[in-house]
Coordinates of C-alpha atoms and ligand atoms in Angstrom, one line a residue:
M1 CA -21.9 -10.1 8.9
N2 CA -22.3 -6.5 7.5
V3 CA -19.0 -5.1 6.5
L4 CA -17.9 -1.4 5.7
I5 CA -14.7 -0.9 3.7
I6 CA -13.6 2.6 3.5
G7 CA -11.8 4.0 0.3
N8 CA -12.4 4.0 -3.5
G9 CA -9.4 2.5 -5.1
G10 CA -8.4 -0.8 -6.8
R11 CA -7.3 -2.0 -3.3
E12 CA -10.9 -1.5 -2.1
H13 CA -12.4 -3.2 -5.0
A14 CA -10.1 -6.3 -4.3
F15 CA -11.2 -6.2 -0.5
A16 CA -15.0 -6.0 -1.7
Y17 CA -14.5 -9.1 -4.3
K18 CA -12.9 -11.4 -1.7
I19 CA -15.2 -10.4 1.2
K20 CA -18.3 -11.0 -1.1
Q21 CA -17.2 -14.6 -1.5
S22 CA -17.0 -15.4 2.1
S23 CA -20.0 -17.5 3.6
L24 CA -20.0 -15.1 6.7
C25 CA -20.8 -12.0 4.6
K26 CA -24.3 -10.4 4.5
N27 CA -23.8 -7.0 3.0
V28 CA -20.6 -5.2 2.0
Y29 CA -20.8 -1.5 1.8
I30 CA -17.8 0.6 0.3
A31 CA -17.6 4.4 1.2
P32 CA -17.3 6.0 -1.2
G33 CA -16.1 3.2 -3.6
N34 CA -16.1 3.3 -7.5
A35 CA -17.9 1.5 -10.3
G36 CA -16.2 -1.5 -9.6
T37 CA -17.3 -1.7 -6.0
A38 CA -20.9 -1.1 -6.9
L39 CA -20.7 -4.6 -8.8
E40 CA -19.7 -6.4 -5.4
G41 CA -21.6 -4.3 -2.9
I42 CA -23.3 -0.9 -2.1
N43 CA -21.5 2.1 -2.3
L44 CA -22.1 5.0 0.0
N45 CA -21.1 8.4 -1.2
I46 CA -19.1 9.7 2.2
A47 CA -15.6 10.8 2.1
T48 CA -12.9 8.6 3.6
D49 CA -12.1 11.2 6.5
N50 CA -15.7 12.4 7.0
F51 CA -15.8 10.4 10.4
D52 CA -19.4 11.5 11.7
A53 CA -21.0 10.5 8.2
L54 CA -19.2 7.1 8.5
A55 CA -20.0 6.6 12.1
Q56 CA -23.7 7.5 11.3
A57 CA -23.6 5.0 8.3
C58 CA -22.4 2.2 10.6
I59 CA -25.2 2.8 13.0
E60 CA -27.9 2.9 10.1
K61 CA -26.5 -0.2 8.0
N62 CA -25.6 -2.2 11.4
I63 CA -21.8 -2.7 10.5
E64 CA -20.1 -5.5 12.4
L65 CA -16.4 -4.9 10.9
I66 CA -14.9 -2.1 9.4
I67 CA -11.9 -2.2 7.1
V68 CA -9.9 1.1 6.5
G69 CA -8.1 0.9 2.8
P70 CA -6.2 4.2 2.6
E71 CA -3.8 5.9 4.8
L72 CA -5.6 9.4 5.2
P73 CA -8.4 8.2 7.6
L74 CA -5.7 6.2 9.6
V75 CA -3.3 9.1 10.2
K76 CA -6.1 11.3 10.9
G77 CA -7.3 9.1 13.6
I78 CA -10.5 7.1 12.4
R79 CA -9.8 4.4 15.1
D80 CA -9.6 6.9 17.9
Y81 CA -12.6 8.7 16.8
F82 CA -14.8 5.5 16.7
E83 CA -13.3 4.2 20.1
L84 CA -14.4 7.5 21.6
H85 CA -17.9 7.0 20.0
P86 CA -20.5 5.3 22.2
Q87 CA -22.8 4.1 19.4
V88 CA -19.8 2.7 17.3
K89 CA -17.0 1.8 19.7
H90 CA -17.8 -1.9 19.9
I91 CA -17.3 -2.3 16.1
P92 CA -14.1 -4.1 15.3
M93 CA -11.9 -2.0 12.9
V94 CA -9.0 -3.3 10.7
G95 CA -6.7 -0.4 11.1
P96 CA -4.5 1.1 13.8
S97 CA -4.9 4.1 15.9
K98 CA -3.6 7.5 15.1
V99 CA -0.2 6.8 17.0
G100 CA 0.2 3.5 15.3
A101 CA -0.4 4.8 11.9
Q102 CA 2.5 7.5 12.6
L103 CA 4.7 4.4 11.4
E104 CA 3.3 5.4 8.0
G105 CA 2.4 9.4 8.8
S106 CA 5.8 10.3 10.0
K107 CA 8.9 9.0 8.6
D108 CA 11.0 10.6 11.4
F109 CA 8.7 8.6 14.0
S110 CA 9.2 5.4 11.9
K111 CA 13.0 5.9 11.7
Q112 CA 13.2 6.5 15.4
F113 CA 11.0 3.5 16.0
M114 CA 13.2 1.3 13.9
L115 CA 16.4 2.5 15.8
R116 CA 14.7 1.8 19.1
H117 CA 13.7 -1.7 18.1
H118 CA 17.0 -2.6 16.0
V119 CA 15.0 -3.0 12.7
P120 CA 17.7 -2.8 10.0
T121 CA 17.3 0.5 8.2
A122 CA 19.4 3.1 6.3
Q123 CA 21.4 5.8 8.3
A124 CA 19.3 9.1 8.5
K125 CA 19.4 12.4 10.3
T126 CA 16.3 14.7 10.5
F127 CA 16.2 18.5 9.7
T128 CA 13.9 21.4 10.2
K129 CA 13.9 25.0 8.7
E130 CA 15.5 26.0 11.8
N131 CA 18.6 24.1 11.3
L132 CA 18.7 24.3 7.5
A133 CA 22.4 25.5 7.6
E134 CA 23.4 22.5 9.6
G135 CA 21.5 20.1 7.2
L136 CA 23.4 21.8 4.3
R137 CA 26.7 21.3 5.9
Y138 CA 25.6 17.7 6.8
L139 CA 25.1 16.8 3.1
E140 CA 28.7 17.8 2.3
T141 CA 29.8 14.9 4.5
C142 CA 27.4 12.5 2.5
N143 CA 28.1 10.1 -0.3
M144 CA 25.8 10.8 -3.3
P145 CA 23.2 9.6 -4.4
I146 CA 21.5 10.8 -1.1
V147 CA 17.8 10.4 -0.5
L148 CA 15.7 13.5 1.1
K149 CA 12.4 12.4 2.6
A150 CA 9.7 14.9 3.5
D151 CA 8.7 13.5 7.1
G152 CA 4.8 13.7 6.5
L153 CA 2.3 12.3 4.0
A154 CA 2.9 13.9 0.6
A155 CA 0.8 11.6 -1.6
G156 CA 3.7 9.3 -2.5
K157 CA 5.7 12.3 -3.8
G158 CA 7.9 13.3 -0.8
V159 CA 10.8 11.1 -1.6
I160 CA 13.7 12.7 -3.8
I161 CA 16.9 10.9 -4.6
A162 CA 19.4 13.4 -5.4
Q163 CA 22.5 12.4 -7.7
S164 CA 24.6 15.3 -6.9
L165 CA 25.4 17.7 -4.0
T166 CA 24.3 20.6 -5.8
E167 CA 21.0 18.9 -6.4
A168 CA 20.6 17.5 -2.8
K169 CA 21.2 21.2 -1.6
Q170 CA 18.5 22.5 -3.7
E171 CA 16.1 20.1 -2.8
L172 CA 16.6 20.4 0.9
T173 CA 16.2 24.3 0.7
E174 CA 13.1 24.0 -1.3
M175 CA 11.7 21.4 1.0
L176 CA 12.4 23.3 4.2
A177 CA 12.7 26.8 3.3
D178 CA 10.2 27.0 0.6
A179 CA 7.6 24.2 1.9
K180 CA 7.7 22.4 -1.3
F181 CA 5.4 19.5 0.1
G182 CA 3.4 22.2 2.7
A183 CA 3.4 20.9 6.1
A184 CA 4.7 17.6 5.2
S185 CA 8.2 18.9 4.5
A186 CA 8.7 20.9 7.8
S187 CA 10.9 18.1 8.9
V188 CA 13.0 16.4 6.3
L189 CA 15.1 13.2 6.5
I190 CA 18.5 13.0 4.9
E191 CA 18.9 9.4 4.4
E192 CA 21.7 7.0 3.1
F193 CA 20.8 5.6 -0.4
L194 CA 20.6 1.8 -0.4
Q195 CA 21.5 -0.1 -3.4
G196 CA 19.6 -3.4 -3.9
I197 CA 16.1 -4.6 -5.2
E198 CA 12.8 -3.7 -3.7
L199 CA 10.1 -5.8 -2.5
S200 CA 7.0 -5.4 -0.1
I201 CA 6.1 -7.6 2.7
F202 CA 2.6 -7.3 4.0
V203 CA 1.9 -8.5 7.6
L204 CA -1.8 -8.8 9.2
T205 CA -1.7 -8.5 13.0
D206 CA -4.2 -8.5 16.0
G207 CA -1.4 -6.8 18.2
E208 CA -0.2 -10.3 19.6
D209 CA -0.1 -12.7 16.6
Y210 CA 0.5 -12.2 13.0
I211 CA 0.2 -13.4 9.5
I212 CA 2.7 -12.9 6.9
L213 CA 0.6 -12.7 3.6
P214 CA 2.1 -13.2 0.1
E215 CA 5.1 -10.8 -0.6
A216 CA 4.5 -8.5 -3.9
K217 CA 6.8 -6.4 -6.1
D218 CA 5.5 -3.0 -7.2
Y219 CA 6.3 -1.3 -10.4
K220 CA 6.3 2.4 -9.5
R221 CA 7.5 4.2 -12.6
I222 CA 5.2 5.1 -15.5
G223 CA 7.4 3.8 -18.4
D224 CA 8.4 0.4 -19.4
G225 CA 12.0 -0.4 -18.1
D226 CA 11.4 1.6 -15.0
T227 CA 11.6 4.9 -16.6
G228 CA 9.8 8.1 -16.3
L229 CA 8.0 9.8 -13.3
N230 CA 6.9 7.9 -10.1
T231 CA 3.3 6.9 -10.0
G232 CA 1.0 5.3 -7.2
G233 CA 2.1 2.1 -8.7
M234 CA 1.6 0.7 -12.4
G235 CA 1.5 -3.1 -11.8
S236 CA 2.6 -5.9 -9.1
V237 CA 3.4 -9.4 -9.2
S238 CA 3.5 -12.0 -6.4
P239 CA 5.5 -14.0 -5.4
V240 CA 8.8 -12.3 -5.9
V241 CA 11.2 -14.9 -7.1
F242 CA 14.4 -13.4 -5.1
A243 CA 12.5 -13.3 -2.0
D244 CA 13.7 -17.0 -1.4
A245 CA 13.0 -18.8 2.0
A246 CA 16.3 -17.6 3.5
F247 CA 15.7 -14.2 2.8
L248 CA 12.0 -14.3 4.1
Q249 CA 13.3 -16.0 7.3
K250 CA 15.7 -12.9 7.7
V251 CA 12.6 -10.7 7.1
E252 CA 10.7 -12.5 9.7
S253 CA 13.3 -12.6 12.3
E254 CA 15.0 -9.0 11.9
V255 CA 12.0 -7.2 10.8
I256 CA 8.8 -8.5 11.4
I257 CA 9.3 -9.8 15.1
P258 CA 11.1 -6.7 16.2
T259 CA 8.3 -4.6 14.7
I260 CA 5.4 -6.4 16.4
Q261 CA 7.3 -6.6 19.7
G262 CA 8.1 -3.1 19.5
L263 CA 4.7 -2.0 19.0
K264 CA 3.7 -4.0 22.1
K265 CA 6.7 -2.5 24.3
E266 CA 5.6 0.9 23.4
G267 CA 2.0 0.1 24.4
I268 CA 0.8 0.7 20.8
S269 CA -2.1 -1.7 20.2
Y270 CA -2.2 -2.4 16.6
K271 CA -4.8 -4.4 14.6
G272 CA -4.3 -4.2 11.1
F273 CA -1.9 -4.2 8.2
I274 CA 1.7 -3.3 8.2
F275 CA 3.1 -3.0 4.8
I276 CA 6.9 -3.1 4.8
G277 CA 8.8 -1.5 2.0
L278 CA 12.1 -3.3 1.9
M279 CA 15.4 -3.3 0.0
N280 CA 17.1 -6.4 -0.5
V281 CA 20.7 -5.5 -0.1
K282 CA 22.8 -8.6 -1.0
G283 CA 20.5 -10.8 0.7
K284 CA 20.0 -8.6 3.8
P285 CA 16.5 -7.0 4.4
Y286 CA 16.6 -3.2 5.1
V287 CA 13.3 -1.2 5.8
I288 CA 12.8 1.7 3.6
E289 CA 9.4 2.6 5.0
Y290 CA 6.4 1.3 6.8
N291 CA 2.8 1.7 5.7
A292 CA -0.2 1.4 8.0
R293 CA -2.2 -0.3 5.4
M294 CA -2.2 -2.5 2.3
G295 CA -0.6 -1.5 -1.1
D296 CA -2.3 -0.5 -4.3
P297 CA -1.7 -2.2 -6.7
E298 CA -0.2 -4.8 -4.6
T299 CA -3.5 -5.7 -2.7
Q300 CA -4.9 -6.9 -6.2
S301 CA -2.0 -9.3 -6.6
V302 CA -1.7 -10.4 -3.1
L303 CA -5.4 -11.2 -2.2
S304 CA -5.7 -13.0 -5.4
R305 CA -3.4 -15.6 -3.9
I306 CA -5.3 -15.9 -0.4
D307 CA -7.5 -18.8 -0.7
S308 CA -8.7 -18.8 2.7
D309 CA -11.7 -16.8 3.9
L310 CA -10.5 -13.3 4.1
L311 CA -13.5 -12.1 6.1
E312 CA -12.8 -14.6 8.7
L313 CA -9.2 -13.5 8.8
L314 CA -9.9 -9.9 9.0
Q315 CA -12.5 -10.4 11.7
A316 CA -9.9 -12.3 13.7
A317 CA -7.3 -9.5 13.3
A318 CA -9.9 -7.0 14.3
T319 CA -10.9 -8.9 17.5
G320 CA -7.7 -10.4 18.8
K321 CA -8.3 -13.8 17.4
L322 CA -5.7 -14.5 14.6
K323 CA -4.3 -17.3 16.5
Q324 CA -7.6 -19.4 15.8
V325 CA -7.7 -19.0 12.0
Q326 CA -6.6 -21.0 9.1
Y327 CA -4.7 -19.2 6.5
V328 CA -3.8 -20.7 3.1
A329 CA -2.1 -18.8 0.3
T330 CA -1.7 -20.6 -3.1
S331 CA 2.0 -21.1 -4.6
D332 CA -0.1 -19.7 -8.0
Y333 CA 1.4 -16.5 -9.6
T334 CA -0.4 -13.3 -9.8
V335 CA 0.2 -10.4 -12.2
S336 CA -1.8 -7.1 -12.1
V337 CA -1.4 -4.6 -14.8
V338 CA -2.7 -1.1 -14.0
M339 CA -4.7 0.6 -17.1
A340 CA -4.1 4.5 -16.4
S341 CA -5.4 7.7 -18.1
G342 CA -3.4 9.4 -20.9
G343 CA -1.1 11.8 -19.2
Y344 CA -1.0 10.4 -15.7
P345 CA 1.0 10.9 -13.5
G346 CA 0.7 14.6 -14.8
D347 CA -2.6 16.1 -16.1
F348 CA -5.0 14.0 -17.7
K349 CA -8.8 14.0 -18.9
K350 CA -11.7 11.9 -17.3
G351 CA -14.9 10.9 -18.5
F352 CA -14.0 8.6 -21.3
D353 CA -16.3 5.7 -22.0
I354 CA -14.5 2.4 -21.0
K355 CA -15.0 -0.2 -23.9
G356 CA -14.5 -4.0 -23.8
L357 CA -15.1 -4.7 -20.0
S358 CA -17.6 -7.5 -20.6
N359 CA -14.9 -9.3 -22.6
A360 CA -12.6 -9.6 -19.8
Q361 CA -11.7 -13.1 -19.0
T362 CA -9.7 -12.3 -15.8
K363 CA -10.6 -10.1 -12.7
V364 CA -10.7 -6.6 -13.4
F365 CA -10.5 -4.4 -10.5
H366 CA -11.8 -0.9 -10.9
A367 CA -9.9 2.2 -9.2
G368 CA -10.6 5.7 -10.9
T369 CA -14.3 4.5 -12.7
K370 CA -17.5 5.9 -12.3
N371 CA -21.0 4.9 -13.7
V372 CA -22.7 7.6 -15.8
N373 CA -25.9 7.0 -17.8
Q374 CA -25.6 3.0 -17.7
S375 CA -22.0 3.2 -18.9
I376 CA -18.7 2.9 -16.8
V377 CA -16.4 6.0 -17.6
T378 CA -12.8 7.0 -16.5
D379 CA -12.6 9.0 -13.3
G380 CA -9.1 9.0 -12.1
G381 CA -5.4 8.7 -13.0
R382 CA -5.2 5.0 -12.2
V383 CA -8.5 3.6 -13.9
L384 CA -8.2 -0.3 -13.6
A385 CA -6.0 -3.0 -12.5
V386 CA -6.4 -6.3 -14.5
T387 CA -5.2 -9.4 -12.5
G388 CA -4.2 -12.7 -14.2
R389 CA -3.6 -15.9 -11.9
G390 CA -1.7 -18.8 -13.4
K391 CA 0.7 -21.8 -12.3
T392 CA 3.7 -19.7 -13.5
L393 CA 4.6 -16.4 -14.0
A394 CA 4.3 -16.4 -17.7
E395 CA 0.8 -17.8 -17.4
A396 CA -0.4 -15.1 -15.1
R397 CA 1.3 -12.3 -17.2
E398 CA -0.4 -13.9 -20.4
K399 CA -3.8 -14.0 -18.7
A400 CA -3.5 -10.3 -17.4
Y401 CA -2.1 -9.0 -20.8
E402 CA -4.9 -10.7 -22.8
T403 CA -8.0 -9.0 -20.9
V404 CA -5.9 -5.8 -21.0
G405 CA -5.8 -6.1 -24.8
K406 CA -9.8 -6.3 -24.8
I407 CA -10.2 -3.2 -23.0
N408 CA -9.9 0.5 -24.4
W409 CA -10.5 4.1 -24.0
E410 CA -9.1 7.3 -25.4
G411 CA -5.6 7.9 -24.4
V412 CA -5.5 4.5 -22.4
T413 CA -2.0 3.8 -21.0
F414 CA -0.2 0.8 -19.3
R415 CA 3.2 -0.9 -18.8
K416 CA 4.0 -3.6 -21.1
D417 CA 6.7 -5.1 -18.9
I418 CA 5.1 -5.9 -15.8
G419 CA 6.9 -8.9 -14.3
L420 CA 9.1 -9.4 -17.4
D421 CA 12.2 -8.6 -15.2
L422 CA 11.3 -11.6 -13.0
M423 CA 10.6 -14.1 -15.9
N424 CA 14.4 -15.3 -16.2
W425 CA 15.6 -14.5 -12.8
K426 CA 18.3 -16.4 -11.4
N427 CA 19.2 -15.8 -7.7
G428 CA 22.7 -15.4 -6.6
Ligands
AMP1 P1 8.8 5.7 -0.2 O1 7.9 6.9 -0.5 O2 9.4 5.9 1.2 O3 8.2 4.5 -0.7 O4 10.0 5.7 -1.1 C1 9.8 6.1 -2.5 C2 11.0 5.2 -3.3 O5 12.1 5.9 -3.2 C3 11.1 4.0 -2.8 O6 10.2 3.0 -3.3 C4 12.6 3.4 -3.3 O7 12.4 3.1 -4.5 C5 13.2 5.0 -3.0 N1 14.0 5.0 -1.8 C6 13.5 5.3 -0.4 N2 14.6 5.2 0.4 C7 15.6 4.6 -0.1 C8 16.9 4.6 0.1 N3 17.3 4.8 1.6 N4 17.7 4.0 -0.6 C9 17.1 3.6 -2.0 N5 16.1 4.1 -2.4 C10 15.2 4.6 -1.6
LIG2 N1 2.1 1.0 -4.4 C1 2.5 1.6 -3.2 C2 1.4 1.8 -2.3 O1 0.6 1.5 -2.1 O2 2.1 2.7 -1.4

């Protein structure tokens, strides 16, 4: 099978790596990819939202399965575009339609969806510029802290947790009246703050059946001990010890089944991933957000625990045959440590030579990297994700950090505590 993966992050490198291992795989193409994906397959220099050029490449390369990595092309309607294109509409795709992707693309849409289908979630009210005054009055009735969420895609920056009423009012005004996040904050949700521990659940569905993939914990802040600015994710761990069987059972019955059935009831044909950001509040799951894709760097840890043929699984999801495939995940632990450019998530410089890649003893997934004159140089904020796998969390951490210690470039930064909080975790 010829496969096209759309995206250029560590997530897409992980997909390419696993897909290449499948006996069903003939060629794997990545658009646009990075220096790491170039080691697994062939990069095509096409932007993720250039649908015309992607369709053309599918025709030329005789692509038989498309996997859409990031949210942007999904929210812009890549599936809808392909389904209307006579020469590519037959190609199975992993990724929902534009309306399905609204689960991620509009926080108001996803909140209303959860309420319609009785999926447990925090209470929220949505306001626009027109009723800003009402929003400000509403804030006076809320307990602090309070969560303000830009309705649309804001590159992971659209959520503000305000500690005081003054801060909340100022933020709401900036988001609505001053368009702090552009069109994304034309509507803002004021949402109850949930106190608990977060984890991410990943579901692969063909619209009828579903597979629950290994869960993961993401480390979002730049600094050790969850300090400093928010990032795209500085590390991930799977499995998550506090997600015990009883909790996961509740997630399936209270969240996953109502979500899949809700999509069906609303006539939204959904073939792809649903990434569910959850808060565990005293053993009860609440949905914080849906994403219409896999997470990054969660994918690197999650896929590294899947021992079945990933390509077979993805093809089955894209063609409505998920019921027919075998799925096996190992009980091993995986830990992914992101190595980033100095300064990230603020300003940073690119183009530094990455040294020591050939000394790696565990898998190194690339994100912001590119090839320049036969060397691999930094080309983004998050540069690499080093993934270790072991029988215990300690072993997986050790393997990941051993390799991290062998790789270097000017200004490199990484968290030293990925998975540390879960090492001696006691439930209850
Ligand atoms: P999101 O962009 O929706 O993933 O939100 C970013 C982060 O904000 C989440 O990972 C949570 O840590 C936090 N967050 C979002 N909603 C809530 C909530 N209702 N209560 C507490 N924290 C939240
Ligand atoms: N790591 C969080 C995300 O992919 O959205």
